Amino acid sequence: MTNNTRVELLKYMIMAREFDASMLRLYRQGKAFGGVYSQLGNEAVSVGSAMALDPTQDVLFPMHRNVGAHFVFGATIDQMMQNQLAREGSQMRGTDGTGHYADPRLRIYGNVSHLGAMIPVANGFVLAGKLRGENTVALTYIGDGGAQVGEVHEALNFAAVHKLPLVLIIENNQYAYSTPNSQEFAVDQLSKRAIGYGIHGETIDGTDVELVLKTCQAAVARARRGEGPSIIETQTMRMRGHAEHDDFSYVPKELLDEWALRDPVNTYSAKLIADGVISSEEVKQLRDTTLDQMIASIDRTLELPWPDASEGFKQVFL
Ligand SMILES: Cc1ncc(C[n+]2csc(CCOP(=O)(O)OP(=O)(O)O)c2C)c(N)n1
Ligand SMILES: [Mg+2]
């Protein structure tokens, strides 16, 4: 892996981290509406996986904790801010913050809220590509809770039978709302389900961005060779509540303390400093510059008008 790629990985993780931190502040200031779903602790999954794709030919179907993947695919901070603060320019015209939109220009198809429902859509996209003779790979995500929905099984079976170029990341962040893994499934690794579909599956440490990138690159290469889909289960911890209204008092504090030591941004910064790829001063500068970019974007976005109320009645069944 080149030093350039390593610095890029860090840069995108810091962008995701600072965007997230901004949203948490804006929520407490009463300026962010609806659900604010923190991706704290998930940056390595989001960034490492999206970096494995070719944004000019592949497609991204992100979930609610994948801000980093959006940035890798070229979404601007302003665009993401307009979406989340529901201002003019929002891709959902103010009706939602993180889902229910498509950005064909950037090849990003934002999540629908019904868990599991996006995987068949990703299947359809790459099946169409296959029929047209294109070599498009779709990357999508599902949580440890969402992975228990029936549609996920149907979609994986379909993708396996048709050898579709699909990479599914199961983001196992230990909880689905207040439900822990122990109440969700009885298998020790969700990737073992791949055996039942006859496809490739593996479980990896989702706090290690280089491991995520390499694992996803291998999955993308298999998909391009026509070898079909892969399931990659990434082990992380949801370091905040389900969304910011949730105080997550049901999560044992020791568990959070344990995972805090594996913070993906801090551990990767330390690794690159130890390897002499970047200095601690440069890391600090990167974080400061990124924070300045967030603040400038927030200022610009809060100046924007709200979308007209009539927008809420468009593109919906009444
Ligand atoms: C089919 C379906 N059931 C329930 C919900 C409500 N819901 C939204 S997010 C969520 C928890 C999801 O947990 P998980 O899949 O582990 O993802 P995480 O939020 O932890 O990243 C639930 C129950 C939904 N959106 N869709
Ligand atoms: Mg979860």
CSV table of C-alpha atoms and ligand atoms in Angstrom, one decimal:
chain,number,residue,atom,x,y,z
A,1,MET,CA,0.0,0.0,0.0
A,2,THR,CA,1.5,3.4,-1.0
A,3,ASN,CA,2.0,6.2,1.5
A,4,ASN,CA,-0.4,8.3,-0.6
A,5,THR,CA,-3.2,5.7,-0.1
A,6,ARG,CA,-2.5,5.5,3.6
A,7,VAL,CA,-2.7,9.3,4.0
A,8,GLU,CA,-5.9,9.3,1.9
A,9,LEU,CA,-7.4,6.7,4.2
A,10,LEU,CA,-6.6,8.9,7.2
A,11,LYS,CA,-7.8,12.0,5.5
A,12,TYR,CA,-11.2,10.6,4.8
A,13,MET,CA,-11.6,9.1,8.2
A,14,ILE,CA,-10.8,12.5,9.8
A,15,MET,CA,-13.4,14.1,7.5
A,16,ALA,CA,-16.0,11.5,8.5
A,17,ARG,CA,-15.1,12.0,12.2
A,18,GLU,CA,-15.3,15.8,12.1
A,19,PHE,CA,-18.5,15.8,10.1
A,20,ASP,CA,-20.0,13.5,12.7
A,21,ALA,CA,-18.7,15.6,15.6
A,22,SER,CA,-20.3,18.7,13.9
A,23,MET,CA,-23.6,17.0,13.6
A,24,LEU,CA,-23.6,16.0,17.3
A,25,ARG,CA,-23.0,19.6,18.3
A,26,LEU,CA,-25.6,20.9,15.9
A,27,TYR,CA,-28.2,18.5,17.3
A,28,ARG,CA,-27.5,19.8,20.8
A,29,GLN,CA,-27.9,23.3,19.5
A,30,GLY,CA,-31.3,22.5,18.1
A,31,LYS,CA,-30.1,23.0,14.6
A,32,ALA,CA,-30.2,19.5,13.3
A,33,PHE,CA,-33.5,17.7,12.9
A,34,GLY,CA,-34.8,14.2,12.7
A,35,GLY,CA,-32.3,11.4,13.5
A,36,VAL,CA,-28.6,12.1,13.8
A,37,TYR,CA,-27.0,8.7,13.5
A,38,SER,CA,-23.4,8.8,14.7
A,39,GLN,CA,-20.8,6.8,12.8
A,40,LEU,CA,-18.3,7.2,15.6
A,41,GLY,CA,-16.2,4.0,15.6
A,42,ASN,CA,-17.3,3.0,12.0
A,43,GLU,CA,-15.1,5.3,10.0
A,44,ALA,CA,-12.6,2.5,9.0
A,45,VAL,CA,-15.4,0.4,7.6
A,46,SER,CA,-17.0,3.2,5.7
A,47,VAL,CA,-13.8,4.7,4.3
A,48,GLY,CA,-11.8,1.4,3.7
A,49,SER,CA,-14.7,-0.3,1.9
A,50,ALA,CA,-15.5,2.6,-0.4
A,51,MET,CA,-11.8,3.1,-1.3
A,52,ALA,CA,-11.9,-0.5,-2.7
A,53,LEU,CA,-14.3,0.6,-5.5
A,54,ASP,CA,-13.7,2.5,-8.7
A,55,PRO,CA,-16.1,5.5,-8.4
A,56,THR,CA,-16.2,5.8,-12.2
A,57,GLN,CA,-17.7,2.4,-12.8
A,58,ASP,CA,-19.0,1.0,-9.5
A,59,VAL,CA,-22.0,1.9,-7.3
A,60,LEU,CA,-22.4,2.6,-3.7
A,61,PHE,CA,-25.6,1.9,-1.7
A,62,PRO,CA,-24.7,3.4,1.7
A,63,MET,CA,-26.5,3.0,5.0
A,64,HIS,CA,-27.1,5.5,7.8
A,65,ARG,CA,-23.6,5.3,9.3
A,66,ASN,CA,-21.6,5.7,6.1
A,67,VAL,CA,-20.7,9.4,5.8
A,68,GLY,CA,-17.1,8.4,5.1
A,69,ALA,CA,-18.1,6.4,2.1
A,70,HIS,CA,-20.0,9.4,0.7
A,71,PHE,CA,-16.9,11.5,0.9
A,72,VAL,CA,-14.7,8.9,-0.8
A,73,PHE,CA,-17.3,8.8,-3.7
A,74,GLY,CA,-17.0,12.6,-4.1
A,75,ALA,CA,-19.9,14.0,-2.0
A,76,THR,CA,-19.0,17.5,-0.8
A,77,ILE,CA,-19.2,18.6,2.8
A,78,ASP,CA,-21.6,21.3,1.8
A,79,GLN,CA,-23.9,18.8,0.1
A,80,MET,CA,-23.9,16.5,3.1
A,81,MET,CA,-24.5,19.5,5.4
A,82,GLN,CA,-27.4,20.7,3.3
A,83,ASN,CA,-28.9,17.2,3.5
A,84,GLN,CA,-28.6,16.8,7.2
A,85,LEU,CA,-29.6,20.4,8.1
A,86,ALA,CA,-32.6,20.1,5.6
A,87,ARG,CA,-31.7,23.3,3.8
A,88,GLU,CA,-32.1,24.4,0.2
A,89,GLY,CA,-29.9,22.2,-1.9
A,90,SER,CA,-30.8,19.1,0.2
A,91,GLN,CA,-31.0,16.1,-2.1
A,92,MET,CA,-34.2,15.1,-0.2
A,93,ARG,CA,-35.6,18.6,-0.5
A,94,GLY,CA,-35.6,18.8,3.3
A,95,THR,CA,-37.7,15.7,3.8
A,96,ASP,CA,-34.9,13.5,5.2
A,97,GLY,CA,-31.3,13.8,6.4
A,98,THR,CA,-29.5,10.7,5.5
A,99,GLY,CA,-31.7,8.5,3.2
A,100,HIS,CA,-34.2,8.4,0.4
A,101,TYR,CA,-32.2,10.0,-2.4
A,102,ALA,CA,-30.2,9.0,-5.4
A,103,ASP,CA,-27.2,10.8,-6.8
A,104,PRO,CA,-26.6,9.1,-10.2
A,105,ARG,CA,-23.9,11.6,-11.0
A,106,LEU,CA,-21.8,10.3,-8.1
A,107,ARG,CA,-23.1,6.8,-8.4
A,108,ILE,CA,-24.5,6.9,-4.9
A,109,TYR,CA,-28.0,5.5,-4.1
A,110,GLY,CA,-28.8,6.6,-0.6
A,111,ASN,CA,-30.6,4.2,1.8
A,112,VAL,CA,-34.2,3.5,2.1
A,113,SER,CA,-35.2,3.1,5.7
A,114,HIS,CA,-36.7,-0.3,5.5
A,115,LEU,CA,-33.8,-2.5,6.6
A,116,GLY,CA,-32.8,-5.1,4.1
A,117,ALA,CA,-34.8,-3.5,1.2
A,118,MET,CA,-31.7,-2.0,-0.4
A,119,ILE,CA,-29.9,-5.2,-1.2
A,120,PRO,CA,-32.4,-6.4,-3.8
A,121,VAL,CA,-32.1,-2.9,-5.4
A,122,ALA,CA,-28.3,-3.2,-5.5
A,123,ASN,CA,-28.8,-6.7,-7.0
A,124,GLY,CA,-31.1,-5.2,-9.7
A,125,PHE,CA,-28.5,-2.5,-10.5
A,126,VAL,CA,-25.7,-5.0,-11.1
A,127,LEU,CA,-27.9,-7.6,-12.8
A,128,ALA,CA,-28.8,-4.8,-15.3
A,129,GLY,CA,-25.2,-4.0,-15.7
A,130,LYS,CA,-24.3,-7.6,-16.3
A,131,LEU,CA,-27.0,-7.9,-19.0
A,132,ARG,CA,-25.6,-4.8,-20.7
A,133,GLY,CA,-22.0,-6.3,-20.6
A,134,GLU,CA,-20.8,-3.7,-18.0
A,135,ASN,CA,-18.4,-4.7,-15.2
A,136,THR,CA,-20.1,-2.7,-12.4
A,137,VAL,CA,-19.6,-3.8,-8.7
A,138,ALA,CA,-22.2,-2.8,-6.1
A,139,LEU,CA,-21.1,-2.2,-2.5
A,140,THR,CA,-23.8,-2.1,0.2
A,141,TYR,CA,-24.1,-2.4,3.9
A,142,ILE,CA,-26.5,-3.8,6.5
A,143,GLY,CA,-26.4,-3.7,10.3
A,144,ASP,CA,-26.2,-6.7,12.7
A,145,GLY,CA,-29.9,-6.1,13.3
A,146,GLY,CA,-30.9,-5.5,9.7
A,147,ALA,CA,-29.1,-8.7,8.7
A,148,GLN,CA,-31.9,-10.7,10.4
A,149,VAL,CA,-34.6,-9.4,8.0
A,150,GLY,CA,-35.9,-12.0,5.5
A,151,GLU,CA,-35.2,-9.8,2.5
A,152,VAL,CA,-31.5,-10.1,3.2
A,153,HIS,CA,-31.6,-13.8,2.8
A,154,GLU,CA,-33.6,-13.7,-0.4
A,155,ALA,CA,-31.2,-11.1,-1.9
A,156,LEU,CA,-28.1,-13.0,-1.0
A,157,ASN,CA,-29.5,-16.2,-2.4
A,158,PHE,CA,-30.5,-14.4,-5.6
A,159,ALA,CA,-27.0,-12.8,-5.9
A,160,ALA,CA,-25.3,-16.1,-5.3
A,161,VAL,CA,-27.4,-18.0,-7.9
A,162,HIS,CA,-26.8,-15.3,-10.5
A,163,LYS,CA,-23.2,-14.7,-9.5
A,164,LEU,CA,-23.8,-11.0,-9.1
A,165,PRO,CA,-20.9,-8.6,-8.5
A,166,LEU,CA,-22.1,-7.6,-5.0
A,167,VAL,CA,-20.2,-6.9,-1.9
A,168,LEU,CA,-22.2,-6.9,1.3
A,169,ILE,CA,-20.7,-5.5,4.5
A,170,ILE,CA,-22.5,-6.6,7.6
A,171,GLU,CA,-21.6,-3.8,10.0
A,172,ASN,CA,-21.7,-5.6,13.3
A,173,ASN,CA,-21.6,-2.8,15.8
A,174,GLN,CA,-22.8,-5.1,18.6
A,175,TYR,CA,-26.3,-3.5,19.0
A,176,ALA,CA,-29.4,-2.9,17.0
A,177,TYR,CA,-31.0,0.0,18.8
A,178,SER,CA,-31.1,-1.5,22.4
A,179,THR,CA,-30.9,-5.1,21.3
A,180,PRO,CA,-27.4,-6.8,21.8
A,181,ASN,CA,-26.0,-9.4,19.5
A,182,SER,CA,-27.0,-12.2,22.0
A,183,GLN,CA,-30.7,-11.4,21.4
A,184,GLU,CA,-30.3,-11.1,17.6
A,185,PHE,CA,-28.7,-14.4,16.3
A,186,ALA,CA,-27.2,-17.6,17.6
A,187,VAL,CA,-24.2,-18.0,15.2
A,188,ASP,CA,-20.8,-16.9,16.4
A,189,GLN,CA,-19.9,-15.1,13.1
A,190,LEU,CA,-22.5,-13.7,10.7
A,191,SER,CA,-20.2,-14.3,7.8
A,192,LYS,CA,-20.6,-18.0,8.3
A,193,ARG,CA,-24.0,-17.7,6.7
A,194,ALA,CA,-22.1,-17.4,3.4
A,195,ILE,CA,-21.6,-21.2,3.5
A,196,GLY,CA,-25.3,-21.6,3.2
A,197,TYR,CA,-25.4,-19.4,0.0
A,198,GLY,CA,-22.3,-21.0,-1.5
A,199,ILE,CA,-20.4,-17.7,-1.5
A,200,HIS,CA,-17.3,-16.2,0.1
A,201,GLY,CA,-17.6,-14.9,3.7
A,202,GLU,CA,-15.3,-13.6,6.3
A,203,THR,CA,-15.3,-11.7,9.6
A,204,ILE,CA,-12.7,-9.0,10.2
A,205,ASP,CA,-11.7,-6.3,12.6
A,206,GLY,CA,-13.7,-3.2,11.4
A,207,THR,CA,-11.4,-0.8,13.3
A,208,ASP,CA,-8.5,-1.6,11.0
A,209,VAL,CA,-8.9,0.5,7.9
A,210,GLU,CA,-6.1,-1.1,5.9
A,211,LEU,CA,-7.5,-4.6,6.6
A,212,VAL,CA,-11.0,-3.4,5.6
A,213,LEU,CA,-9.5,-1.9,2.3
A,214,LYS,CA,-7.6,-5.1,1.5
A,215,THR,CA,-10.5,-7.4,2.3
A,216,CYS,CA,-12.9,-5.4,0.2
A,217,GLN,CA,-10.4,-5.1,-2.7
A,218,ALA,CA,-10.2,-8.9,-2.8
A,219,ALA,CA,-14.0,-9.1,-2.8
A,220,VAL,CA,-14.3,-6.5,-5.6
A,221,ALA,CA,-11.7,-8.5,-7.6
A,222,ARG,CA,-13.7,-11.7,-7.2
A,223,ALA,CA,-16.9,-9.9,-8.2
A,224,ARG,CA,-15.2,-8.5,-11.3
A,225,ARG,CA,-13.9,-11.9,-12.3
A,226,GLY,CA,-17.5,-13.2,-12.3
A,227,GLU,CA,-17.1,-15.2,-9.1
A,228,GLY,CA,-20.2,-13.7,-7.4
A,229,PRO,CA,-21.0,-11.9,-4.1
A,230,SER,CA,-19.1,-11.8,-0.8
A,231,ILE,CA,-20.2,-11.2,2.7
A,232,ILE,CA,-17.8,-9.3,4.9
A,233,GLU,CA,-18.7,-8.9,8.6
A,234,THR,CA,-16.9,-6.0,10.2
A,235,GLN,CA,-16.7,-6.1,14.0
A,236,THR,CA,-16.9,-2.6,15.6
A,237,MET,CA,-18.8,-0.9,18.4
A,238,ARG,CA,-21.5,1.6,18.1
A,239,MET,CA,-20.0,4.3,20.3
A,240,ARG,CA,-23.1,6.4,20.6
A,241,GLY,CA,-26.8,5.7,21.0
A,242,HIS,CA,-28.9,4.5,18.0
A,243,ALA,CA,-29.4,8.2,17.2
A,244,GLU,CA,-28.6,11.2,19.3
A,245,HIS,CA,-32.0,11.1,21.2
A,246,ASP,CA,-30.9,7.8,22.7
A,247,ASP,CA,-28.7,8.0,25.9
A,248,PHE,CA,-27.6,4.3,25.4
A,249,SER,CA,-27.6,3.7,29.1
A,250,TYR,CA,-28.3,0.0,28.3
A,251,VAL,CA,-24.8,-0.4,27.0
A,252,PRO,CA,-22.3,-1.4,29.7
A,253,LYS,CA,-19.7,1.4,30.2
A,254,GLU,CA,-16.8,-1.1,30.4
A,255,LEU,CA,-17.7,-2.3,26.8
A,256,LEU,CA,-17.4,1.3,25.5
A,257,ASP,CA,-14.2,1.9,27.4
A,258,GLU,CA,-12.7,-1.3,25.9
A,259,TRP,CA,-13.6,-0.3,22.4
A,260,ALA,CA,-12.5,3.3,22.9
A,261,LEU,CA,-8.9,2.0,23.0
A,262,ARG,CA,-9.4,0.7,19.5
A,263,ASP,CA,-10.7,4.0,18.1
A,264,PRO,CA,-10.0,3.7,14.4
A,265,VAL,CA,-9.0,7.3,13.8
A,266,ASN,CA,-6.6,7.4,16.8
A,267,THR,CA,-5.0,4.0,16.2
A,268,TYR,CA,-4.5,4.7,12.5
A,269,SER,CA,-3.0,8.2,13.2
A,270,ALA,CA,-0.6,6.5,15.7
A,271,LYS,CA,0.3,3.8,13.2
A,272,LEU,CA,1.1,6.3,10.4
A,273,ILE,CA,3.2,8.4,12.8
A,274,ALA,CA,5.1,5.3,14.0
A,275,ASP,CA,5.8,4.3,10.4
A,276,GLY,CA,7.1,7.8,9.6
A,277,VAL,CA,4.4,8.3,7.0
A,278,ILE,CA,3.1,11.5,8.6
A,279,SER,CA,4.2,13.6,11.6
A,280,SER,CA,2.0,14.2,14.7
A,281,GLU,CA,2.1,17.9,13.8
A,282,GLU,CA,0.7,17.1,10.3
A,283,VAL,CA,-2.0,15.0,11.8
A,284,LYS,CA,-3.0,17.8,14.1
A,285,GLN,CA,-3.0,20.2,11.1
A,286,LEU,CA,-5.2,17.8,9.1
A,287,ARG,CA,-7.7,17.7,12.0
A,288,ASP,CA,-7.6,21.5,12.5
A,289,THR,CA,-8.0,22.2,8.8
A,290,THR,CA,-10.9,19.7,8.5
A,291,LEU,CA,-12.6,21.2,11.5
A,292,ASP,CA,-12.3,24.7,9.9
A,293,GLN,CA,-13.9,23.3,6.7
A,294,MET,CA,-16.8,22.0,8.7
A,295,ILE,CA,-17.3,25.3,10.5
A,296,ALA,CA,-17.2,27.2,7.2
A,297,SER,CA,-19.7,24.8,5.7
A,298,ILE,CA,-22.0,25.0,8.7
A,299,ASP,CA,-22.0,28.8,8.4
A,300,ARG,CA,-22.8,28.7,4.7
A,301,THR,CA,-25.5,26.1,5.2
A,302,LEU,CA,-27.3,27.9,8.0
A,303,GLU,CA,-27.5,31.0,5.8
A,304,LEU,CA,-29.5,29.0,3.2
A,305,PRO,CA,-33.3,29.2,3.2
A,306,TRP,CA,-35.5,26.2,4.1
A,307,PRO,CA,-37.0,24.3,1.1
A,308,ASP,CA,-40.6,25.4,0.4
A,309,ALA,CA,-43.1,23.4,2.4
A,310,SER,CA,-44.8,22.2,-0.9
A,311,GLU,CA,-41.6,20.1,-1.6
A,312,GLY,CA,-42.8,17.8,1.2
A,313,PHE,CA,-45.7,16.7,-1.0
A,314,LYS,CA,-43.7,15.8,-4.0
A,315,GLN,CA,-42.5,12.3,-4.9
A,316,VAL,CA,-44.7,10.7,-2.3
A,317,PHE,CA,-47.9,8.7,-2.6
A,318,LEU,CA,-50.7,10.7,-1.1
B,1,LIG,C1,-37.5,-3.7,8.4
B,1,LIG,C2,-37.2,-2.6,9.5
B,1,LIG,N1,-37.5,-2.9,10.8
B,1,LIG,C3,-37.3,-2.0,11.7
B,1,LIG,C4,-36.8,-0.7,11.4
B,1,LIG,C5,-36.5,0.3,12.5
B,1,LIG,N2,-35.1,0.4,12.7
B,1,LIG,C6,-34.3,1.4,12.1
B,1,LIG,S1,-32.7,1.3,12.4
B,1,LIG,C7,-33.0,0.0,13.5
B,1,LIG,C8,-31.8,-0.7,14.2
B,1,LIG,C9,-30.9,-1.2,13.2
B,1,LIG,O1,-29.8,-1.8,13.8
B,1,LIG,P1,-28.6,-2.4,13.0
B,1,LIG,O2,-29.1,-3.1,11.8
B,1,LIG,O3,-27.8,-3.2,13.9
B,1,LIG,O4,-27.9,-1.1,12.5
B,1,LIG,P2,-27.2,0.0,13.4
B,1,LIG,O5,-28.2,1.1,13.6
B,1,LIG,O6,-26.7,-0.6,14.6
B,1,LIG,O7,-26.0,0.5,12.6
B,1,LIG,C10,-34.3,-0.4,13.5
B,1,LIG,C11,-34.9,-1.4,14.4
B,1,LIG,C12,-36.5,-0.5,10.0
B,1,LIG,N3,-36.0,0.7,9.6
B,1,LIG,N4,-36.8,-1.4,9.1
B,2,MG,MG,-26.0,-2.6,14.8
